[in-house]
């Protein structure tokens, strides 16, 4: 029996990652986009493809066959955060894993990235991550990553063995009950397969309402959730937890009844039945497509329909239903189907297959109470997440390190970006995972890598801040925190060409004037207002202000020390 559970866990882990890789090229893509990416209009095997990253200041990168997206990345982050004794280290997950993940996130949604960025704030904890729009975050970013809690559970028949950790994991990033309850339902669905050896069906889906109704008690039994999270959540959402739970139960029940009715009318065309349910339940609507609640249902539907046909057939149906959330529904269905139909494993190329398998084995060992290794995180008393994404990968005596996670064993490929001094690298970490990281070029000096990509040619541009005198890394991937909500201006917009119409000497001159004046307020105001009358005035004002503030802080520090 233990050997069967091990096989279920490995199969669940591999099929979920494989479905993510297969659905990554079809995510939010049209038929023509899919064909341009992978050479065919249908994704039925993993192939190399290219993708633009980093916005206007980024670059086009090559993704190897089997490359997976944020779904599997965050699932592996959850795996690492489960200690040898089965304890979920939510503090390290929220303050190390999530902020560091911003450096290598692939295909991530805005909500999860905003949540991770907010956690770089020293004063924000996992239970107080109320960044702007937090309580409206009902997406599937939590549901897609919580399988490890079930894989590591001592007894999958008892929800108290895994649901408290699922809740803690989910509230780190998602504040709407659609996102939280979606994670809970997916966990219950996976545990149902482990404990009964069968997939859940419409009858079980209706009974899930009882599990949802027990969540308020579970939240109140958790000290941090009850004391810190719940009062702030109710105040911010302007709703009571009990009322919000009732609303979610009604929404879940309505969708289950609709799906059940369609299933009762289904024909032998399984794909048509799945498509009809997804479309009827709003899975193609932009506002509902990524709902954690709906994706949990769709994953269950795909598993129920295709369970006796084959895992691969189900996954291919899901990831090729363009307009739906292909990779996430696929990865959730893959986790369920893999646990149920564990006899076969993916026979296609899957990135980091060995690492994923090893993590699955470790979690199985944890579920049996066996002795295993624990991932070592930095001491959180002294750890502070890096706020600039390009600085998350650092260089220490010529060795690259993904801060807080692992040293880099090998740099496989380098992709120079349009932004000066920035590249993306495919790196193999010492822990065994492959990541595509944003990094500063100066940290790559002397680093050996497999493919000698040509370095970027000298660009006729220069940073406003003159290299090291000021670090401005303002691209679309800039970390946002509670203090800096919203989208940040692209780095291309704060690059000044060296021409006579906008010389950098002008900045040197006026900053010198203000600094030499002792930061005279009248002169400072005069110089700032003058930017309104010149081209690129906003960009110049940003650089000017940053240089002046840095100089002022240096002056204050010098006065204190003296």
Coordinates of C-alpha atoms in Angstrom, one line a residue:
X1 CA 0.0 0.0 0.0
X2 CA 2.8 2.4 0.8
X3 CA 4.4 1.7 -2.5
X4 CA 1.1 2.5 -4.3
X5 CA 1.0 5.9 -2.4
X6 CA 4.5 6.6 -3.5
X7 CA 3.6 5.9 -7.1
X8 CA 0.5 8.1 -6.8
X9 CA 2.6 11.0 -5.5
X10 CA 5.3 10.8 -8.2
X11 CA 2.7 10.4 -10.9
X12 CA 0.6 13.3 -9.6
X13 CA 3.7 15.5 -9.5
X14 CA 4.9 14.6 -12.9
X15 CA 1.6 14.8 -14.7
X16 CA 0.8 18.1 -13.1
X17 CA 4.1 19.5 -14.3
X18 CA 3.7 18.0 -17.7
X19 CA 0.2 19.5 -18.2
X20 CA 1.6 22.8 -17.2
X21 CA 4.4 22.5 -19.8
X22 CA 1.9 21.4 -22.5
X23 CA -0.5 24.2 -21.7
X24 CA 2.1 27.0 -21.3
X25 CA 2.2 27.8 -25.0
X26 CA -1.6 27.8 -25.3
X27 CA -2.3 30.0 -22.3
X28 CA -4.3 33.1 -23.3
X29 CA -3.3 32.4 -27.0
X30 CA -5.2 32.4 -30.3
X31 CA -4.9 29.6 -32.8
X32 CA -2.4 31.6 -34.9
X33 CA -0.4 32.4 -31.8
X34 CA -0.1 28.8 -30.8
X35 CA 0.9 27.8 -34.3
X36 CA 3.5 30.6 -34.4
X37 CA 4.9 29.5 -31.0
X38 CA 5.2 25.7 -31.5
X39 CA 4.7 25.2 -35.2
X40 CA 1.3 23.5 -34.9
X41 CA -2.2 24.7 -34.0
X42 CA -2.5 22.0 -31.3
X43 CA -0.2 21.3 -28.3
X44 CA 0.2 17.5 -28.1
X45 CA 3.9 17.2 -27.2
X46 CA 6.5 19.4 -25.5
X47 CA 8.7 21.3 -27.9
X48 CA 11.1 24.2 -27.7
X49 CA 9.6 27.6 -28.4
X50 CA 10.3 31.3 -27.9
X51 CA 8.6 33.9 -25.8
X52 CA 9.0 37.6 -25.2
X53 CA 9.7 38.5 -21.5
X54 CA 10.4 41.7 -19.6
X55 CA 8.2 44.1 -21.6
X56 CA 9.7 46.7 -23.9
X57 CA 13.0 46.5 -22.1
X58 CA 13.2 42.7 -22.2
X59 CA 14.1 40.2 -24.8
X60 CA 13.0 37.1 -26.6
X61 CA 14.1 33.9 -24.9
X62 CA 14.3 30.2 -25.9
X63 CA 12.2 27.9 -23.8
X64 CA 13.4 24.3 -23.9
X65 CA 11.0 21.4 -24.6
X66 CA 9.1 20.7 -21.4
X67 CA 9.6 24.1 -19.8
X68 CA 6.9 24.8 -17.2
X69 CA 5.4 28.0 -15.9
X70 CA 4.5 29.6 -12.6
X71 CA 2.1 26.8 -11.7
X72 CA 4.9 24.3 -11.2
X73 CA 7.4 26.9 -10.0
X74 CA 5.2 27.8 -7.0
X75 CA 4.3 24.1 -6.4
X76 CA 8.0 23.4 -6.1
X77 CA 8.4 26.4 -3.8
X78 CA 5.6 24.9 -1.6
X79 CA 7.4 21.5 -1.6
X80 CA 10.6 23.1 -0.3
X81 CA 8.8 25.0 2.5
X82 CA 7.4 21.7 3.9
X83 CA 10.0 20.7 6.5
X84 CA 11.1 17.2 7.4
X85 CA 8.6 16.9 10.3
X86 CA 5.7 17.9 8.0
X87 CA 5.5 21.5 9.3
X88 CA 4.7 24.0 6.6
X89 CA 7.2 26.9 7.1
X90 CA 4.8 29.6 5.9
X91 CA 7.1 32.4 7.1
X92 CA 10.0 31.2 4.8
X93 CA 7.5 30.5 2.0
X94 CA 6.1 34.0 2.2
X95 CA 9.3 36.0 2.9
X96 CA 11.9 34.0 1.0
X97 CA 10.2 31.8 -1.7
X98 CA 7.6 34.3 -3.0
X99 CA 9.8 37.4 -3.2
X100 CA 12.7 35.4 -4.8
X101 CA 10.3 33.8 -7.2
X102 CA 9.8 37.2 -8.9
X103 CA 13.3 36.8 -10.4
X104 CA 12.4 33.7 -12.3
X105 CA 8.5 33.8 -12.6
X106 CA 7.3 32.6 -16.0
X107 CA 3.7 33.3 -17.1
X108 CA 2.7 34.6 -13.7
X109 CA -0.5 36.7 -13.2
X110 CA -0.5 40.2 -12.0
X111 CA -2.2 39.3 -8.7
X112 CA 0.4 36.7 -7.6
X113 CA 3.3 39.0 -8.6
X114 CA 1.8 42.0 -6.7
X115 CA 1.3 39.8 -3.6
X116 CA 4.9 38.6 -3.8
X117 CA 6.2 42.1 -4.3
X118 CA 4.2 43.3 -1.3
X119 CA 5.9 40.7 0.9
X120 CA 9.3 42.3 0.3
X121 CA 8.1 45.0 2.7
X122 CA 9.7 44.4 6.1
X123 CA 6.5 45.1 8.0
X124 CA 4.3 42.7 5.9
X125 CA 3.7 39.2 7.2
X126 CA 2.0 36.3 5.5
X127 CA -1.2 37.0 7.5
X128 CA -1.1 40.7 6.8
X129 CA -0.4 40.9 3.1
X130 CA -3.3 43.3 2.4
X131 CA -1.8 45.0 -0.7
X132 CA -4.2 46.9 -3.0
X133 CA -6.8 44.6 -4.5
X134 CA -5.9 41.8 -2.2
X135 CA -9.5 41.0 -1.1
X136 CA -10.5 40.9 -4.8
X137 CA -7.8 38.3 -5.6
X138 CA -9.9 35.2 -6.4
X139 CA -7.7 33.8 -9.1
X140 CA -6.3 30.3 -9.3
X141 CA -2.8 31.2 -8.2
X142 CA -3.2 29.5 -4.8
X143 CA -5.2 26.4 -6.0
X144 CA -2.5 25.5 -8.5
X145 CA 0.3 25.1 -5.9
X146 CA -1.3 23.4 -2.9
X147 CA -0.9 19.7 -3.9
X148 CA 2.3 19.2 -1.8
X149 CA 0.2 19.6 1.4
X150 CA -1.8 16.6 0.4
X151 CA 1.2 14.6 -0.8
X152 CA 2.9 15.1 2.6
X153 CA -0.3 14.6 4.7
X154 CA 0.0 11.8 7.3
X155 CA -3.7 10.8 6.8
X156 CA -5.5 12.0 3.7
X157 CA -8.8 10.9 5.2
X158 CA -8.6 13.7 7.8
X159 CA -8.8 17.2 6.3
X160 CA -7.3 18.6 9.5
X161 CA -4.0 17.0 8.4
X162 CA -3.7 19.3 5.3
X163 CA -6.4 22.0 5.1
X164 CA -4.9 24.3 7.8
X165 CA -1.7 24.5 5.7
X166 CA -3.7 25.0 2.5
X167 CA -5.4 28.0 4.1
X168 CA -2.1 29.5 5.3
X169 CA -0.6 29.0 1.9
X170 CA -3.5 30.5 0.1
X171 CA -4.0 33.7 2.2
X172 CA -0.3 34.6 1.5
X173 CA -1.4 35.8 -1.9
X174 CA -5.2 35.6 -2.3
X175 CA -7.8 37.4 -0.3
X176 CA -11.1 36.6 -2.1
X177 CA -12.8 33.4 -1.1
X178 CA -13.0 32.2 -4.7
X179 CA -9.2 31.9 -4.6
X180 CA -9.0 30.5 -1.1
X181 CA -12.0 28.0 -1.4
X182 CA -10.8 27.0 -4.9
X183 CA -7.5 25.9 -3.2
X184 CA -9.4 24.0 -0.5
X185 CA -11.7 22.2 -3.0
X186 CA -8.7 21.1 -5.1
X187 CA -7.0 19.8 -2.0
X188 CA -10.1 17.9 -0.9
X189 CA -10.5 16.5 -4.4
X190 CA -6.9 15.2 -4.5
X191 CA -7.2 13.8 -0.9
X192 CA -10.4 12.0 -2.0
X193 CA -8.4 10.1 -4.6
X194 CA -5.8 9.1 -2.1
X195 CA -8.3 7.9 0.5
X196 CA -10.9 6.2 -1.8
X197 CA -8.8 5.3 -4.9
X198 CA -11.5 7.0 -7.0
X199 CA -12.0 10.4 -8.5
X200 CA -14.8 12.6 -7.1
X201 CA -18.0 13.0 -9.1
X202 CA -21.1 15.2 -9.0
X203 CA -22.4 13.6 -5.7
X204 CA -19.1 14.4 -4.0
X205 CA -18.9 17.9 -5.5
X206 CA -22.3 18.7 -3.8
X207 CA -21.0 17.4 -0.5
X208 CA -18.0 19.7 -0.8
X209 CA -20.4 22.4 0.4
X210 CA -20.1 20.9 3.9
X211 CA -16.3 21.2 3.8
X212 CA -16.6 24.8 2.7
X213 CA -19.0 25.5 5.6
X214 CA -16.5 24.3 8.1
X215 CA -13.8 26.8 7.0
X216 CA -14.8 29.6 9.5
X217 CA -14.2 27.2 12.4
X218 CA -10.9 26.2 10.9
X219 CA -9.8 29.8 10.5
X220 CA -10.9 30.6 14.0
X221 CA -8.9 27.7 15.3
X222 CA -5.7 29.2 13.8
X223 CA -4.2 31.8 16.1
X224 CA -2.7 34.1 13.5
X225 CA -5.6 33.8 11.1
X226 CA -8.1 34.5 13.9
X227 CA -6.1 37.3 15.5
X228 CA -4.5 39.2 12.7
X229 CA -5.9 38.1 9.3
X230 CA -9.7 37.8 9.9
X231 CA -10.4 41.2 11.5
X232 CA -8.5 43.0 8.8
X233 CA -10.1 40.9 6.1
X234 CA -13.6 41.6 7.3
X235 CA -12.9 45.3 7.7
X236 CA -11.3 45.6 4.2
X237 CA -13.8 43.4 2.4
X238 CA -16.7 45.0 4.3
X239 CA -18.2 41.6 4.7
X240 CA -18.4 39.0 7.5
X241 CA -16.6 35.7 6.9
X242 CA -19.8 33.7 7.5
X243 CA -21.7 35.7 4.9
X244 CA -18.9 35.5 2.4
X245 CA -18.8 31.7 2.9
X246 CA -22.5 31.4 2.3
X247 CA -22.1 33.4 -1.0
X248 CA -19.3 31.0 -2.1
X249 CA -21.4 28.0 -1.2
X250 CA -24.2 29.2 -3.3
X251 CA -21.9 30.0 -6.2
X252 CA -20.2 26.6 -6.0
X253 CA -23.6 24.8 -5.7
X254 CA -25.0 26.6 -8.8
X255 CA -22.0 25.7 -10.9
X256 CA -22.0 22.1 -9.8
X257 CA -25.7 21.7 -10.6
X258 CA -25.1 23.2 -14.1
X259 CA -22.2 20.9 -14.7
X260 CA -24.1 17.9 -13.4
X261 CA -27.0 18.6 -15.7
X262 CA -24.8 18.8 -18.7
X263 CA -23.0 15.6 -17.7
X264 CA -26.4 13.8 -17.5
X265 CA -27.0 14.9 -21.1
X266 CA -23.5 14.0 -22.4
X267 CA -22.8 12.0 -25.4
X268 CA -19.8 9.9 -26.4
X269 CA -18.0 13.1 -27.4
X270 CA -16.2 13.7 -24.2
X271 CA -14.3 16.8 -25.4
X272 CA -17.6 18.5 -26.5
X273 CA -19.0 17.8 -23.0
X274 CA -16.0 19.3 -21.3
X275 CA -16.1 22.4 -23.6
X276 CA -19.8 22.9 -22.9
X277 CA -19.4 22.8 -19.2
X278 CA -16.5 25.2 -19.2
X279 CA -18.4 27.6 -21.5
X280 CA -21.7 27.4 -19.6
X281 CA -20.0 28.0 -16.3
X282 CA -18.2 31.1 -17.5
X283 CA -14.8 29.6 -18.0
X284 CA -14.3 31.6 -21.2
X285 CA -15.3 35.0 -19.8
X286 CA -12.3 37.2 -19.1
X287 CA -13.6 38.2 -15.7
X288 CA -14.1 34.6 -14.6
X289 CA -11.6 32.6 -16.6
X290 CA -9.0 32.4 -13.9
X291 CA -11.3 32.0 -10.9
X292 CA -9.9 29.6 -8.4
X293 CA -13.3 28.2 -7.7
X294 CA -14.2 27.5 -11.3
X295 CA -10.8 26.1 -12.2
X296 CA -11.1 23.6 -9.3
X297 CA -14.5 22.5 -10.8
X298 CA -13.2 22.3 -14.3
X299 CA -10.2 20.1 -13.2
X300 CA -12.7 17.8 -11.4
X301 CA -14.9 17.7 -14.5
X302 CA -12.0 16.7 -16.8
X303 CA -10.8 14.1 -14.3
X304 CA -14.3 12.6 -14.0
X305 CA -15.0 12.5 -17.8
X306 CA -11.6 11.2 -18.9
X307 CA -10.6 9.0 -15.9
X308 CA -11.3 5.8 -17.7
X309 CA -9.9 6.9 -21.0
X310 CA -6.4 8.2 -20.3
X311 CA -4.5 10.9 -18.5
X312 CA -2.8 12.2 -21.7
X313 CA -6.1 12.4 -23.6
X314 CA -7.6 14.5 -20.8
X315 CA -4.7 16.8 -20.5
X316 CA -4.6 17.4 -24.3
X317 CA -8.3 18.3 -24.3
X318 CA -7.9 20.8 -21.5
X319 CA -4.8 22.5 -22.7
X320 CA -6.1 22.9 -26.2
X321 CA -9.4 24.5 -25.3
X322 CA -8.3 28.0 -26.2
X323 CA -9.9 30.9 -24.4
X324 CA -9.9 29.0 -21.1
X325 CA -7.1 29.0 -18.5
X326 CA -5.4 26.1 -20.3
X327 CA -2.2 25.5 -18.3
X328 CA -3.7 25.9 -14.8
X329 CA -6.8 23.8 -15.4
X330 CA -4.5 21.3 -17.1
X331 CA -2.0 21.2 -14.2
X332 CA -4.8 20.8 -11.6
X333 CA -6.4 18.0 -13.7
X334 CA -2.9 16.5 -14.2
X335 CA -2.4 16.3 -10.4
X336 CA -5.8 14.6 -9.9
X337 CA -5.5 12.2 -12.8
X338 CA -1.9 11.4 -12.0
X339 CA -2.8 10.4 -8.5
X340 CA -5.7 8.3 -9.8
X341 CA -4.2 6.7 -12.8
X342 CA -0.7 6.3 -11.5
X343 CA 0.2 3.2 -13.6
X344 CA 1.6 5.4 -16.5
X345 CA 3.9 8.4 -16.4
X346 CA 4.6 11.1 -19.0
X347 CA 6.8 9.7 -21.8
X348 CA 7.5 13.1 -23.3
X349 CA 10.3 15.6 -22.4
X350 CA 9.7 17.4 -19.1
X351 CA 12.1 20.0 -17.7
X352 CA 13.6 19.1 -14.2
X353 CA 11.8 15.7 -14.2
X354 CA 14.4 14.3 -11.8
X355 CA 14.1 17.2 -9.3
X356 CA 10.3 17.0 -9.4
X357 CA 10.4 13.3 -8.8
X358 CA 12.8 13.7 -5.9
X359 CA 10.6 16.3 -4.2
X360 CA 7.6 14.0 -4.6
X361 CA 9.6 11.1 -3.0
X362 CA 10.7 13.4 -0.1
X363 CA 7.0 14.4 0.6
X364 CA 6.0 10.8 0.5
X365 CA 8.7 10.0 3.0
X366 CA 7.4 12.9 5.2
X367 CA 3.9 11.4 5.0
X368 CA 5.3 8.1 6.4
X369 CA 7.3 9.9 9.2
X370 CA 10.6 8.9 7.7
X371 CA 13.9 10.8 8.0
X372 CA 14.4 13.3 5.2
X373 CA 16.3 16.5 4.5
X374 CA 14.9 20.0 5.1
X375 CA 15.6 22.9 2.8
X376 CA 17.7 25.4 4.6
X377 CA 16.4 29.0 4.4
X378 CA 18.1 32.2 5.7
X379 CA 17.5 33.2 9.3
X380 CA 14.4 35.4 9.1
X381 CA 15.6 37.5 12.0
X382 CA 18.3 38.9 9.6
X383 CA 16.8 38.2 6.2
X384 CA 15.4 41.1 4.1
X385 CA 14.0 40.3 0.6
X386 CA 15.7 42.2 -2.2
X387 CA 13.3 44.8 -3.7
X388 CA 14.9 45.1 -7.1
X389 CA 14.3 42.0 -9.2
X390 CA 17.6 42.3 -11.1
X391 CA 19.5 42.1 -7.8
X392 CA 17.8 38.9 -6.6
X393 CA 20.5 36.9 -8.4
X394 CA 23.8 38.0 -6.8
X395 CA 27.5 37.2 -7.2
X396 CA 29.6 36.0 -4.4
X397 CA 33.3 35.4 -5.1
X398 CA 32.4 34.6 -8.7
X399 CA 29.6 32.2 -7.8
X400 CA 26.0 33.2 -8.7
X401 CA 23.3 32.7 -6.1
X402 CA 19.5 32.9 -6.3
X403 CA 19.0 34.7 -3.0
X404 CA 17.7 32.6 -0.2
X405 CA 17.2 29.5 -2.3
X406 CA 20.3 28.0 -3.9
X407 CA 23.6 28.6 -5.6
X408 CA 23.7 28.4 -9.3
X409 CA 25.5 25.2 -10.5
X410 CA 25.6 26.1 -14.2
X411 CA 24.6 28.9 -16.5
X412 CA 23.2 27.3 -19.7
X413 CA 22.3 30.2 -21.8
X414 CA 22.4 34.0 -21.7
X415 CA 19.9 36.4 -23.4
X416 CA 20.9 40.0 -23.5
X417 CA 18.0 42.5 -22.9
X418 CA 17.4 45.8 -24.5
X419 CA 17.9 47.4 -21.1
X420 CA 21.5 48.3 -20.4
X421 CA 23.4 46.0 -18.0
X422 CA 20.5 43.5 -17.9
X423 CA 20.3 39.9 -19.2
X424 CA 18.2 36.8 -18.6
X425 CA 19.9 33.5 -18.0
X426 CA 18.8 29.9 -18.0
X427 CA 20.5 28.7 -14.8
X428 CA 20.6 25.2 -13.3
X429 CA 20.5 25.5 -9.5
X430 CA 22.4 23.3 -7.1
X431 CA 19.1 22.0 -5.7
X432 CA 18.3 20.6 -9.2
X433 CA 15.8 23.2 -10.6
X434 CA 16.1 25.1 -13.8
X435 CA 15.2 28.8 -13.7
X436 CA 15.2 31.7 -16.2
X437 CA 16.4 34.6 -14.1
X438 CA 16.9 38.3 -14.6
X439 CA 20.4 39.3 -13.7
X440 CA 22.8 42.3 -14.0
X441 CA 25.6 41.8 -16.5
X442 CA 28.3 42.7 -14.1
X443 CA 27.4 39.6 -12.1
X444 CA 28.1 37.5 -15.1
X445 CA 31.7 38.6 -15.5
X446 CA 33.9 35.5 -15.6
X447 CA 31.0 33.1 -15.4
X448 CA 31.3 30.1 -17.7
X449 CA 28.2 29.1 -19.6
X450 CA 27.4 26.4 -22.1
X451 CA 26.4 28.5 -25.1
X452 CA 28.5 31.5 -26.0
X453 CA 25.7 33.9 -26.8
X454 CA 26.9 37.1 -28.3
X455 CA 26.9 39.9 -25.7
X456 CA 24.8 42.9 -26.4
X457 CA 26.5 45.6 -28.6
X458 CA 27.3 49.0 -27.1
X459 CA 24.1 50.9 -27.2
X460 CA 24.1 54.7 -27.8
X461 CA 22.2 55.2 -24.6
X462 CA 23.2 55.7 -21.0
X463 CA 21.4 55.5 -17.7
X464 CA 20.4 58.9 -16.3
X465 CA 22.0 58.0 -13.1
X466 CA 25.5 57.4 -14.5
X467 CA 26.0 53.7 -13.8
X468 CA 26.6 52.9 -10.1
X469 CA 25.8 56.4 -8.8
X470 CA 22.1 55.4 -8.8
X471 CA 20.3 52.1 -9.4
X472 CA 17.0 52.6 -11.3
X473 CA 15.5 49.3 -12.4
X474 CA 12.0 50.4 -13.5
X475 CA 10.7 47.8 -16.0
X476 CA 7.3 46.1 -16.1
X477 CA 8.7 43.4 -13.7
X478 CA 9.6 46.0 -11.0
X479 CA 8.5 44.8 -7.6
X480 CA 5.6 46.8 -6.2
X481 CA 4.8 47.0 -2.5
X482 CA 2.1 48.5 -0.3
X483 CA 4.0 51.7 -0.6
X484 CA 4.2 51.7 -4.4
X485 CA 1.0 50.2 -5.8
X486 CA 0.3 49.9 -9.4
X487 CA 2.3 49.6 -12.6
X488 CA 5.7 51.3 -12.8
X489 CA 7.0 53.1 -15.8
X490 CA 9.0 51.0 -18.3
X491 CA 12.8 51.3 -18.2
X492 CA 12.9 52.3 -21.8
X493 CA 11.1 55.5 -20.8
X494 CA 13.9 56.6 -18.5
X495 CA 16.8 56.1 -20.9
X496 CA 18.2 59.2 -22.5
X497 CA 20.1 59.1 -25.7
X498 CA 23.4 61.0 -25.9
X499 CA 22.5 63.7 -28.3
X500 CA 22.7 67.5 -28.3
X501 CA 19.0 67.9 -27.7
X502 CA 19.1 66.2 -24.3
X503 CA 22.7 66.1 -22.9
X504 CA 23.4 64.3 -19.7
X505 CA 25.7 67.2 -18.8
X506 CA 22.5 69.2 -18.1
X507 CA 21.7 66.9 -15.2
X508 CA 25.3 67.1 -13.9
X509 CA 25.1 70.8 -13.9
X510 CA 21.8 71.4 -12.1
X511 CA 22.4 68.6 -9.6
X512 CA 25.8 70.1 -8.8
X513 CA 24.2 73.6 -8.4
X514 CA 21.6 72.3 -5.9
X515 CA 24.1 70.2 -3.9
X516 CA 26.6 73.1 -3.7
X517 CA 23.8 75.4 -2.5
X518 CA 23.3 73.2 0.5
X519 CA 20.0 71.9 -1.0
X520 CA 18.5 75.3 -1.1
X521 CA 14.7 74.8 -1.2
X522 CA 14.0 77.7 -3.5
X523 CA 16.6 76.6 -6.0
X524 CA 15.5 73.0 -5.8
X525 CA 11.9 74.0 -6.5
X526 CA 13.0 76.2 -9.4
X527 CA 14.9 73.4 -11.1
X528 CA 12.1 70.9 -10.7
X529 CA 9.6 73.3 -12.2
X530 CA 11.9 74.0 -15.1
X531 CA 11.5 70.3 -16.2
X532 CA 7.9 71.1 -17.2
X533 CA 9.3 73.2 -20.1
X534 CA 11.7 70.7 -21.7
X535 CA 11.4 67.4 -23.6
X536 CA 11.5 64.3 -21.5
X537 CA 10.8 66.5 -18.5
X538 CA 9.1 63.9 -16.4
X539 CA 11.9 61.4 -16.9
X540 CA 14.5 64.0 -16.2
X541 CA 12.7 65.1 -13.0
X542 CA 12.6 61.5 -11.8
X543 CA 16.4 61.1 -12.3
X544 CA 17.1 64.5 -10.8
X545 CA 15.0 63.8 -7.7
X546 CA 16.6 60.4 -7.1
X547 CA 20.1 61.8 -7.4
X548 CA 19.4 64.7 -5.1
X549 CA 17.7 62.5 -2.5
X550 CA 20.7 60.1 -2.6
X551 CA 23.1 62.9 -2.2
X552 CA 21.1 64.4 0.7
X553 CA 21.0 61.1 2.5
X554 CA 24.8 60.7 2.1
X555 CA 25.3 64.2 3.6
X556 CA 23.0 63.3 6.5
X557 CA 24.9 60.0 7.2
X558 CA 28.2 61.8 7.0
X559 CA 27.0 64.4 9.6
X560 CA 25.8 61.7 11.9
X561 CA 29.0 59.7 11.8
X562 CA 31.1 62.9 12.3

